[in-house]
Short mmCIF file of C-alpha atoms in Angstrom, two decimals:
data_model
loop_
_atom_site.label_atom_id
_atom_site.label_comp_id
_atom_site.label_asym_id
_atom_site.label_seq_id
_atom_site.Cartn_x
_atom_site.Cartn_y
_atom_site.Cartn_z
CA UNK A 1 62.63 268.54 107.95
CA UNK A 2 65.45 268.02 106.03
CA UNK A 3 64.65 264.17 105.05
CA UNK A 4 61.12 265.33 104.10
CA UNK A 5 62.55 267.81 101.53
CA UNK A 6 64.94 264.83 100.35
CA UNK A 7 61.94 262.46 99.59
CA UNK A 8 60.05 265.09 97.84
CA UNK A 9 62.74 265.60 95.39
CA UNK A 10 63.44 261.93 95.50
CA UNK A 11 60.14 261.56 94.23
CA UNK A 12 59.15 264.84 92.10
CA UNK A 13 60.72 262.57 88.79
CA UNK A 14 58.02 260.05 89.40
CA UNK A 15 55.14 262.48 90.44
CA UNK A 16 55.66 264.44 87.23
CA UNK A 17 55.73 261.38 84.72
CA UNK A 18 52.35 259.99 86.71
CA UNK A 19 51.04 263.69 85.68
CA UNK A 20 51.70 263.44 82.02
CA UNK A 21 50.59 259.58 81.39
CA UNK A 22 47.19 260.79 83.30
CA UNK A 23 46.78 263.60 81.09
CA UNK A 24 47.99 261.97 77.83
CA UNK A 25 46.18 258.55 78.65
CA UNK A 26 43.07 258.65 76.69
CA UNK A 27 45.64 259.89 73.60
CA UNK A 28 47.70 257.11 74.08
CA UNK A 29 44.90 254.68 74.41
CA UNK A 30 43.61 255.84 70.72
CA UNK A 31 47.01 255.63 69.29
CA UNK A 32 47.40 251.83 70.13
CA UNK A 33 43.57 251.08 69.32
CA UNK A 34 44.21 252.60 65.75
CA UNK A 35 47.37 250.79 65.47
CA UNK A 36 45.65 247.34 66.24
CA UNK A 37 42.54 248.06 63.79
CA UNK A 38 44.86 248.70 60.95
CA UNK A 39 46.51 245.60 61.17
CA UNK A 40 43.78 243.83 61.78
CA UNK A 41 42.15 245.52 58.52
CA UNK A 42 45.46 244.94 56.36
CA UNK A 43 45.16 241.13 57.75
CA UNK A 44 41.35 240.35 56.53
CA UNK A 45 42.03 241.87 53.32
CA UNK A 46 45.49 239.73 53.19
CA UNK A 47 43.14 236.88 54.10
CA UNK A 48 40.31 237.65 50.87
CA UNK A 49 42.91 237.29 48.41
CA UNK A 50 44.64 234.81 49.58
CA UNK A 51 42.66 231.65 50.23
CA UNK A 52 45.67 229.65 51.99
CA UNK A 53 46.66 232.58 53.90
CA UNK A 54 45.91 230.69 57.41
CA UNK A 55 47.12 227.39 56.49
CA UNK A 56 50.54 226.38 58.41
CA UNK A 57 53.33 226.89 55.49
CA UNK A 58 55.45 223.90 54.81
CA UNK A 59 59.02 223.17 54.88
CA UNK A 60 60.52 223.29 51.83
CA UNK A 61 63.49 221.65 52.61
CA UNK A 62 65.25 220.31 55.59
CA UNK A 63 69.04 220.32 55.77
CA UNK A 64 70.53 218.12 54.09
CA UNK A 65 72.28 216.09 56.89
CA UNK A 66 68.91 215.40 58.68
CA UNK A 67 67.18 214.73 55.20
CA UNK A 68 65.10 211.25 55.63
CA UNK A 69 64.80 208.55 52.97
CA UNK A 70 61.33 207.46 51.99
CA UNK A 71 61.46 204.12 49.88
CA UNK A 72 57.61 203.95 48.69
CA UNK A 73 56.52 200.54 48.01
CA UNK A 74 53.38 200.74 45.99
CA UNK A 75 50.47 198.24 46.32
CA UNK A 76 51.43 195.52 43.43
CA UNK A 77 48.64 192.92 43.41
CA UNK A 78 48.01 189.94 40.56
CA UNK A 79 45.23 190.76 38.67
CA UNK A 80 43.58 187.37 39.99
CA UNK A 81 42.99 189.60 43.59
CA UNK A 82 40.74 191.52 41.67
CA UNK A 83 41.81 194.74 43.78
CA UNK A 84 42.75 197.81 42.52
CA UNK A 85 46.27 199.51 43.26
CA UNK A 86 45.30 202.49 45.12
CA UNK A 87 47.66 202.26 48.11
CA UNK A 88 51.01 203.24 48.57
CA UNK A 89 52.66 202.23 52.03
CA UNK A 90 55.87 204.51 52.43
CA UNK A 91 58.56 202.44 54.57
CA UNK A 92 60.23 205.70 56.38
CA UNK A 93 63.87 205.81 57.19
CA UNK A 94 64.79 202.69 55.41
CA UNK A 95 67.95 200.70 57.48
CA UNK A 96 68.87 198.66 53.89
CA UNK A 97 72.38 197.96 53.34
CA UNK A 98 74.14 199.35 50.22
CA UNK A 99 74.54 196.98 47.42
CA UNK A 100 77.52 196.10 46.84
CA UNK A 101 77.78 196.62 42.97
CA UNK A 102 81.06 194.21 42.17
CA UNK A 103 78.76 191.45 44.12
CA UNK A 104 75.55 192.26 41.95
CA UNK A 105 77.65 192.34 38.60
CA UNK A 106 79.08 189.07 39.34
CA UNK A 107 75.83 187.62 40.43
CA UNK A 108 74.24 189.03 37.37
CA UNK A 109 76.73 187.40 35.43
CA UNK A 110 76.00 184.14 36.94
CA UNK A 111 72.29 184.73 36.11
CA UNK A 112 73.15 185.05 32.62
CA UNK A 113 74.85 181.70 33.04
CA UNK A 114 72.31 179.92 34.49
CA UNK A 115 69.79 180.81 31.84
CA UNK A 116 72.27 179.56 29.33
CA UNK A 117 72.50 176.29 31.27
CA UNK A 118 68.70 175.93 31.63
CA UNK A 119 68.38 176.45 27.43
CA UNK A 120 71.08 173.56 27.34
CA UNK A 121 68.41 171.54 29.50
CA UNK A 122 70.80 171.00 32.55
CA UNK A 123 68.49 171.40 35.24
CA UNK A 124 70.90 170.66 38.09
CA UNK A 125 73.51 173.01 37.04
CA UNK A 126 70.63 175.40 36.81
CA UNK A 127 69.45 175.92 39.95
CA UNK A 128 73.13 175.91 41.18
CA UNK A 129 73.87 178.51 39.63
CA UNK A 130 70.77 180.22 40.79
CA UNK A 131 71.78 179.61 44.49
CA UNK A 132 75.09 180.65 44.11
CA UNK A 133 73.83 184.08 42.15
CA UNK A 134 71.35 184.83 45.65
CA UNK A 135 74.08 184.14 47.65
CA UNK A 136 75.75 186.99 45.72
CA UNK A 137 73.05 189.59 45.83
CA UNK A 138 70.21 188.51 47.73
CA UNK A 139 67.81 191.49 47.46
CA UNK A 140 68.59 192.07 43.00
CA UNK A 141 64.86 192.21 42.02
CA UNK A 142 66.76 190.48 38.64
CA UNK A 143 67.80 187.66 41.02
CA UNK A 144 64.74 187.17 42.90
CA UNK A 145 62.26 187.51 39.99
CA UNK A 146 64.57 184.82 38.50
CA UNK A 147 63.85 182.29 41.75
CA UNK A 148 60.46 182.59 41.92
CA UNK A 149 60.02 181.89 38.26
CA UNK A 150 62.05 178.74 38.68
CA UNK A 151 60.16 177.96 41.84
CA UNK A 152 56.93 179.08 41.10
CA UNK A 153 55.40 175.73 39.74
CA UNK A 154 56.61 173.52 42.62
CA UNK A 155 55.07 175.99 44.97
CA UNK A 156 52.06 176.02 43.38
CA UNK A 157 51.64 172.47 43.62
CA UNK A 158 52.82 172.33 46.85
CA UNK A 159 49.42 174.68 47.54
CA UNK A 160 47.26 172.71 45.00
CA UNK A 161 47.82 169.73 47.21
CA UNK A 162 47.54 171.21 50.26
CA UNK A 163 43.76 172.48 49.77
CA UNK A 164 42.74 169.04 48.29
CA UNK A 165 43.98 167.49 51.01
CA UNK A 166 42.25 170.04 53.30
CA UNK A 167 38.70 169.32 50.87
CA UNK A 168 39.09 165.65 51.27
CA UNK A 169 39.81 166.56 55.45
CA UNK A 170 36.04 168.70 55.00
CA UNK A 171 34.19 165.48 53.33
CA UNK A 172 35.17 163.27 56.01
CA UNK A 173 33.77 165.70 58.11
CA UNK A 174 30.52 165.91 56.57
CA UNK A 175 29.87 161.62 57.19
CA UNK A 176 30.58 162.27 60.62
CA UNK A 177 27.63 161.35 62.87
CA UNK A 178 26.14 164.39 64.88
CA UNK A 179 26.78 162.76 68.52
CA UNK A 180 26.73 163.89 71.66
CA UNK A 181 30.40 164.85 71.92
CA UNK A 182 30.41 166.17 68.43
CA UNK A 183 27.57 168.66 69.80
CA UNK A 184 29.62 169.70 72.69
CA UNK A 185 32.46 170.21 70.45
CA UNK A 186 30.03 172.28 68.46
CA UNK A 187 29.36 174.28 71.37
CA UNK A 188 33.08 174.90 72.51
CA UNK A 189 34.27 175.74 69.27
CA UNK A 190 31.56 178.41 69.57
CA UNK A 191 32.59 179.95 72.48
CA UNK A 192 36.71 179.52 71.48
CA UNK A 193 35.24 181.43 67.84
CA UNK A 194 34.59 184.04 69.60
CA UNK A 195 36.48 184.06 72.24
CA UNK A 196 39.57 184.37 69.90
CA UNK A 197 37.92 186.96 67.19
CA UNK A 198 37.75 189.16 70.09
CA UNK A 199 41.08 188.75 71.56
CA UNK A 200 42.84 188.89 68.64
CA UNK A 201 41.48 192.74 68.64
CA UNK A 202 42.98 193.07 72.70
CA UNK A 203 40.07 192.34 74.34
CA UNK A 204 41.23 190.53 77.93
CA UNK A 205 38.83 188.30 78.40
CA UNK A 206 39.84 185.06 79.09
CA UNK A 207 37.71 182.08 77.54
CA UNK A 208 35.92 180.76 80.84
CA UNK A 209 34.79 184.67 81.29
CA UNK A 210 33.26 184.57 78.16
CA UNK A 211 31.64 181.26 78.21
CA UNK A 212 30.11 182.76 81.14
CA UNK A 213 28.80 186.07 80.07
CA UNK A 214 27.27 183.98 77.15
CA UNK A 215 25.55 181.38 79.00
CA UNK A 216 24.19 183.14 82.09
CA UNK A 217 24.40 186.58 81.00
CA UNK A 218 25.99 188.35 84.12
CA UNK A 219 28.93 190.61 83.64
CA UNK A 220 32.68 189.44 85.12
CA UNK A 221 34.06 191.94 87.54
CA UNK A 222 36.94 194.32 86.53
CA UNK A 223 36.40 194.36 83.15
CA UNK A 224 35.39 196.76 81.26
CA UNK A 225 31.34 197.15 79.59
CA UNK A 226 33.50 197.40 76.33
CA UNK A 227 34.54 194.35 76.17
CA UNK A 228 31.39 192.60 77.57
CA UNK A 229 30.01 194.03 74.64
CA UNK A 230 32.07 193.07 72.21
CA UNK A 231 31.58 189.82 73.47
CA UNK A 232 27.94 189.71 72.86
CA UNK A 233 28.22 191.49 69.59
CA UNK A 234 30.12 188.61 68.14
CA UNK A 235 27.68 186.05 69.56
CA UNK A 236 24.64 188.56 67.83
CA UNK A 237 26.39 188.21 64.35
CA UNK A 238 26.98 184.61 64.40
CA UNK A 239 23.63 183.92 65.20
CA UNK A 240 22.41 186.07 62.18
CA UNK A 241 25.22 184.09 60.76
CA UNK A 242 24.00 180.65 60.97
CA UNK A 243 20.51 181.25 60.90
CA UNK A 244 19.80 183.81 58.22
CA UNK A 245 22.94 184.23 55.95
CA UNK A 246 23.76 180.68 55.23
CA UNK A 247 20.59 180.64 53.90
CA UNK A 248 20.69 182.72 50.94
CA UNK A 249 21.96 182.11 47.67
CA UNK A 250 23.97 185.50 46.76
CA UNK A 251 26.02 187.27 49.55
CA UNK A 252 25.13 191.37 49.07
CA UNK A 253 26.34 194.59 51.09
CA UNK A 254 23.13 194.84 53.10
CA UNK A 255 24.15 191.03 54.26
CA UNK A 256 27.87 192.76 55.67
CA UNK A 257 26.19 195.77 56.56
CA UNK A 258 23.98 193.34 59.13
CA UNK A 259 26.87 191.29 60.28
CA UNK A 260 28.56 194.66 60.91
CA UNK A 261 25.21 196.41 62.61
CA UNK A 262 25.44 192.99 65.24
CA UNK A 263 28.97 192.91 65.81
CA UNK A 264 28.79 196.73 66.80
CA UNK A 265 25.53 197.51 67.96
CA UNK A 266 26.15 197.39 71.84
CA UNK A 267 29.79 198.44 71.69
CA UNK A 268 29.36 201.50 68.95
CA UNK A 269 25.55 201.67 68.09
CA UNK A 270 26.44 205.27 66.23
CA UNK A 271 28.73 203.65 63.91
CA UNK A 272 27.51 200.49 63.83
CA UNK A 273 26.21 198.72 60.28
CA UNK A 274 27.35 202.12 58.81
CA UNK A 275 29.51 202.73 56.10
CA UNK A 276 32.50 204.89 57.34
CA UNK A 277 32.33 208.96 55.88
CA UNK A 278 36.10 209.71 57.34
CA UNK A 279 39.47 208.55 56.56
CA UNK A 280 41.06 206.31 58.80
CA UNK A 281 44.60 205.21 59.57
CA UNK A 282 45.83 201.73 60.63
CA UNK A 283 49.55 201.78 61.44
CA UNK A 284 51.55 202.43 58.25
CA UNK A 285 48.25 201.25 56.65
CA UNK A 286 46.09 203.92 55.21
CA UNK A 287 42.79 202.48 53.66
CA UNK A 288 40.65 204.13 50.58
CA UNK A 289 39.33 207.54 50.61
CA UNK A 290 35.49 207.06 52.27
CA UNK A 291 34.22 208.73 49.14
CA UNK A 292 35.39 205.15 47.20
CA UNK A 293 34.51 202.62 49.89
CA UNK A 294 31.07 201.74 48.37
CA UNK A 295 32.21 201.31 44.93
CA UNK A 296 34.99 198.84 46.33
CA UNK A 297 32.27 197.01 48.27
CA UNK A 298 30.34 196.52 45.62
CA UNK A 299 33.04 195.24 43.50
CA UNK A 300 33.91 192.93 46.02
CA UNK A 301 30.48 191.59 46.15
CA UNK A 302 30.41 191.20 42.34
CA UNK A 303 34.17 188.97 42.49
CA UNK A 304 32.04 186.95 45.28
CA UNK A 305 29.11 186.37 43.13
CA UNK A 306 30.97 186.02 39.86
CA UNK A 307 30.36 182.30 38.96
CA UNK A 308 34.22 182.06 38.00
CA UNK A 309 35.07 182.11 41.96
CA UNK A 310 33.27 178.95 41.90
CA UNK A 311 35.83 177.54 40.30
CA UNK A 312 38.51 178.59 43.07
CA UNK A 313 38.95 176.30 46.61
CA UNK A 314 36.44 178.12 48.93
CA UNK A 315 39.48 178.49 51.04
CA UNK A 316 41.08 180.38 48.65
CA UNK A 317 38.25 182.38 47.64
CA UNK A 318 37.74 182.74 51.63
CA UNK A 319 41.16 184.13 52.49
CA UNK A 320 40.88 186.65 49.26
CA UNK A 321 37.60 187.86 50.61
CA UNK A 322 38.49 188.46 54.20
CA UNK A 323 41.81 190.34 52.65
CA UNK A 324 39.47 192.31 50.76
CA UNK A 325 37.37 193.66 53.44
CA UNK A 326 39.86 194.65 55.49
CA UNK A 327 41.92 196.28 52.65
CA UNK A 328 38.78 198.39 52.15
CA UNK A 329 38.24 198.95 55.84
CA UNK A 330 34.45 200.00 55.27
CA UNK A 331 34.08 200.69 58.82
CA UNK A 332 35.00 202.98 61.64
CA UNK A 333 35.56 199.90 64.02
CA UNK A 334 35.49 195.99 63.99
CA UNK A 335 36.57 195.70 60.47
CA UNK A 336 38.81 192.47 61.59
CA UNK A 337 35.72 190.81 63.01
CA UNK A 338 33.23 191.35 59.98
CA UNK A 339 36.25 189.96 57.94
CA UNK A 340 36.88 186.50 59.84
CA UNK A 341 32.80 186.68 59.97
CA UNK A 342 32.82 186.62 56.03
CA UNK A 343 35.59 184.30 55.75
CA UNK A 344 33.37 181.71 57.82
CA UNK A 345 30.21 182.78 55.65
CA UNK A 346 32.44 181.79 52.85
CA UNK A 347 33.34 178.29 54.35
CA UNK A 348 30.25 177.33 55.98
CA UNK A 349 28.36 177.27 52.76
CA UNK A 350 31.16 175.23 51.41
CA UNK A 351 30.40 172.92 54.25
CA UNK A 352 33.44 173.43 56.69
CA UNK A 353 32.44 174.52 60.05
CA UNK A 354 33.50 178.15 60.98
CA UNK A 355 37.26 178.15 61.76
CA UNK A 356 39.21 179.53 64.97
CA UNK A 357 42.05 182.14 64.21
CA UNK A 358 43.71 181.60 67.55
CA UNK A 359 44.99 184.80 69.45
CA UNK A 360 48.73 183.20 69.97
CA UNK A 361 48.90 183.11 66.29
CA UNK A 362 48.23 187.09 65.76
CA UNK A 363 51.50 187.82 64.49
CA UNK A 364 51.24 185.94 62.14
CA UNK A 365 47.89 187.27 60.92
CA UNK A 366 48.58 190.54 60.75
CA UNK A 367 51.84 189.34 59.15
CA UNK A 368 50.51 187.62 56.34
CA UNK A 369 48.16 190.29 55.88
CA UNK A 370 51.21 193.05 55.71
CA UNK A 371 53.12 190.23 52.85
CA UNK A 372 49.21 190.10 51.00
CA UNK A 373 49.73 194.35 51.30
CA UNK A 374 53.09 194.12 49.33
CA UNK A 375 51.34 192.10 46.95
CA UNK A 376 51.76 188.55 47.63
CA UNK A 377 48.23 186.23 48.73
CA UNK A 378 49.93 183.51 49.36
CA UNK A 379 51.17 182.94 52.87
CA UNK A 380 47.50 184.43 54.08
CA UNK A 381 46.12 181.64 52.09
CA UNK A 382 48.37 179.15 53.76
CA UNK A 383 47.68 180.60 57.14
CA UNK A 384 43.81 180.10 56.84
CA UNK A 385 44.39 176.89 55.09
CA UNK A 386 46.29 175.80 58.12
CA UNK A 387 43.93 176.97 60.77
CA UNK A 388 40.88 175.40 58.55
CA UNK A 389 42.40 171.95 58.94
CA UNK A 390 43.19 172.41 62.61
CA UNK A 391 39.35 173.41 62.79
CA UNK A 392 38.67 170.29 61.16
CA UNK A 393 40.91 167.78 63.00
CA UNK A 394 39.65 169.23 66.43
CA UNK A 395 36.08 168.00 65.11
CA UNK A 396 37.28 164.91 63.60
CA UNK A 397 39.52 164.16 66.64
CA UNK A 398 36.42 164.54 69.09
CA UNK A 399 34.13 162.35 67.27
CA UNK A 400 36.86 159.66 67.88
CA UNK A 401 36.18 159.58 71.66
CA UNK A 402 33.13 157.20 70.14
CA UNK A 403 33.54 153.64 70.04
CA UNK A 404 30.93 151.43 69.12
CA UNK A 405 28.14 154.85 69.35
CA UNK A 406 28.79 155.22 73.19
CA UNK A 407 30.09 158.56 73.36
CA UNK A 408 32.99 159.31 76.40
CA UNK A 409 30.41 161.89 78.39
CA UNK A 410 32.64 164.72 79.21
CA UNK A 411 33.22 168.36 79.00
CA UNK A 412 35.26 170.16 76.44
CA UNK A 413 38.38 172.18 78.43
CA UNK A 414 40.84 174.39 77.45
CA UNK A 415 42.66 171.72 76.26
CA UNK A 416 40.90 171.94 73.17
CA UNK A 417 42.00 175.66 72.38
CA UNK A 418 45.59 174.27 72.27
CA UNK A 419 44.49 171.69 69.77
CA UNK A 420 43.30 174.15 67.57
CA UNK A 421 46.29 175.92 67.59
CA UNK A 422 48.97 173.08 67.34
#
């Protein structure tokens, strides 16, 4: 008896607060309802007059010891690229060294001295001088603006030479008789064209896969319908390559449109041969707003048509073209291989035969193409000027297996991949 009194007034505390919640519940209930509905009210009228009032808010500042340094390099290029400067590439937390200022006034001194020695017409002293000044202060824009000047000429015919004896490489080419071998050679390069075009992008394919999918048409186990499309994409375009394009006289942006529609119509057929309506981001790259990407093709079209490009080497004209393209990045996806598909457009109606990029050498494409970014064409050039002759020695060199017109009757390996790239 006793315990059961205890646990009633144990419990009477508990009893009596259930009581009043129950009878004050529905009160309660209203009071928090009302309570939500006018902030929600004060909220949406917050929200009418203020248009940004949902937008994250930005940090002013950080503090200052985790402030980052942003060195913007904006997108110089020679007027002779015919592209406009609308892209900045910010290099973020920058790891330069601090100039030394004692170093840079002496080597600015020195600079002075050498330009007094090169009005005195003592060339040797000169560039002396010169060396001695970049030794100083390697990075002065003062010193290096000085250099190139001074080197600019010898570097230019250094190029000059290079693509005439490249031209000269493309004539002996022409005379060559169209054998057996040289047909087979034909053939392989047109498997290795693509082949590499796609790889350079990361598909895995190796080049006996896609010889395969090519000539019999059946699909290589473990990998992916991707990449057996992209495959036959590339072999689509080229064919509209060789057979329609290099037929016209004027290139337009229906003709990259095409090339575009082929080289993406199994892998993407949404995007494919379309024009791109969204902005896109490529590493520390960021191409032209969509709204703009017409205009720039257009203009590009116009430089291609302009009848003083004729006047340029076809591989320089070629390399400046395929820069183009990708600068502009008209497309969602396979901007890379519409641009080495124009660059052969460009050299096949000059009368060299399409030329193999090689996958080994993809750091150094997209290398080249970063140095063409900070405004300079001319290691790019060099690149496709170097991979051009390679193209053409790997014909020339198989057409030697002929003596006398009997033709060596055997097949074209992987061996000839390497010979490309070497």
């Amino acid at each position: 008896m006793y315990r059961k009194r205890q646990m009633v007034w144990f419990l009477s505390p508990f009893l009596h607060i259930a009581k009043v919640i129950s009878k004050y519940a529905n009160f309660v209930a209203f009071v928090i309802a009302a309570l939500f509905l006018s902030s929600f009210v004060q909220r949406y009228i917050q929200y009418k007059l203020d248009a940004n009032f949902w937008k994250p808010k930005r940090l002013v500042a950080l503090p200052a010891r985790n402030d980052p340094t942003f060195f913007p390099e904006i997108f110089p290029l020679e007027e002779w690229t015919g592209v406009k400067p609308f892209l900045v590439i910010p290099r973020a937390f920058s790891q330069e060294e601090v100039p030394d200022r004692a170093r840079e006034q002496e080597a600015l001194a020195a600079l002075s001295a050498a330009k007094l020695s090169r009005s005195s017409g003592n060339a040797k002293k000169t560039k002396t001088i010169i060396e001695h000044a970049l030794a100083l202060a390697p990075h002065h824009p003062d010193i290096l603006t000085e250099r190139r000047k001074r080197t600019l000429p010898l570097v230019n015919a250094i190029d000059t030479k290079l693509l005439q004896r490249i031209e000269k490489e493309r004539d002996e080419f022409s005379r060559l008789p169209v054998t057996s071998t040289m047909k087979r050679a034909m053939r392989e390069s047109y498997f290795l064209h693509i082949y590499h075009s796609v790889a350079i992008e990361g598909n895995t394919l190796t080049l006996g896969q896609t010889r395969s999918i090519l000539e019999s048409g059946v699909a290589v186990a473990g990998k992916s319908i991707l990449e057996h499309n992209e495959v036959i994409g590339m072999d689509a375009a080229l064919r509209f390559l060789n057979h329609s394009l290099l037929m016209i006289n004027e290139i337009a942006v229906d003709d990259i449109l095409e090339m575009h529609r082929r080289v993406l119509g199994n892998a993407n057929p949404i995007d494919a041969g379309r024009i791109r309506t969204t902005q896109v981001f490529v590493g520390r790259f960021t191409p032209i707003a969509p709204e703009y990407v017409k205009e720039q093709l257009e203009e590009l079209i116009s430089w291609l048509n302009d009848p003083s490009t004729l006047e340029m080497s076809p591989i320089e004209k070629a390399a400046i073209a395929h820069y183009k393209l990708v600068v502009i990045h008209p497309f969602v996806d396979g901007n890379g291989r519409t641009a080495r598909l124009l660059l052969n457009l460009i050299l096949m109606r000059a009368g060299f035969p399409p030329v193999i990029l090689p996958v080994e050498s993809r750091a150094e494409y997209y290398a080249t193409l970063h140095t063409a970014n900070l405004g300079d064409l001319r290691p790019f050039i060099r690149y496709i000027a170097r991979y051009t002759e390679n193209t053409l020695k790997f014909y020339i060199g198989s057409s030697e297996s002929c003596v006398g017109g009997a033709c060596a009757d055997h097949e074209l390996g992987g061996e000839e991949s390497e010979r490309i790239q070497s």
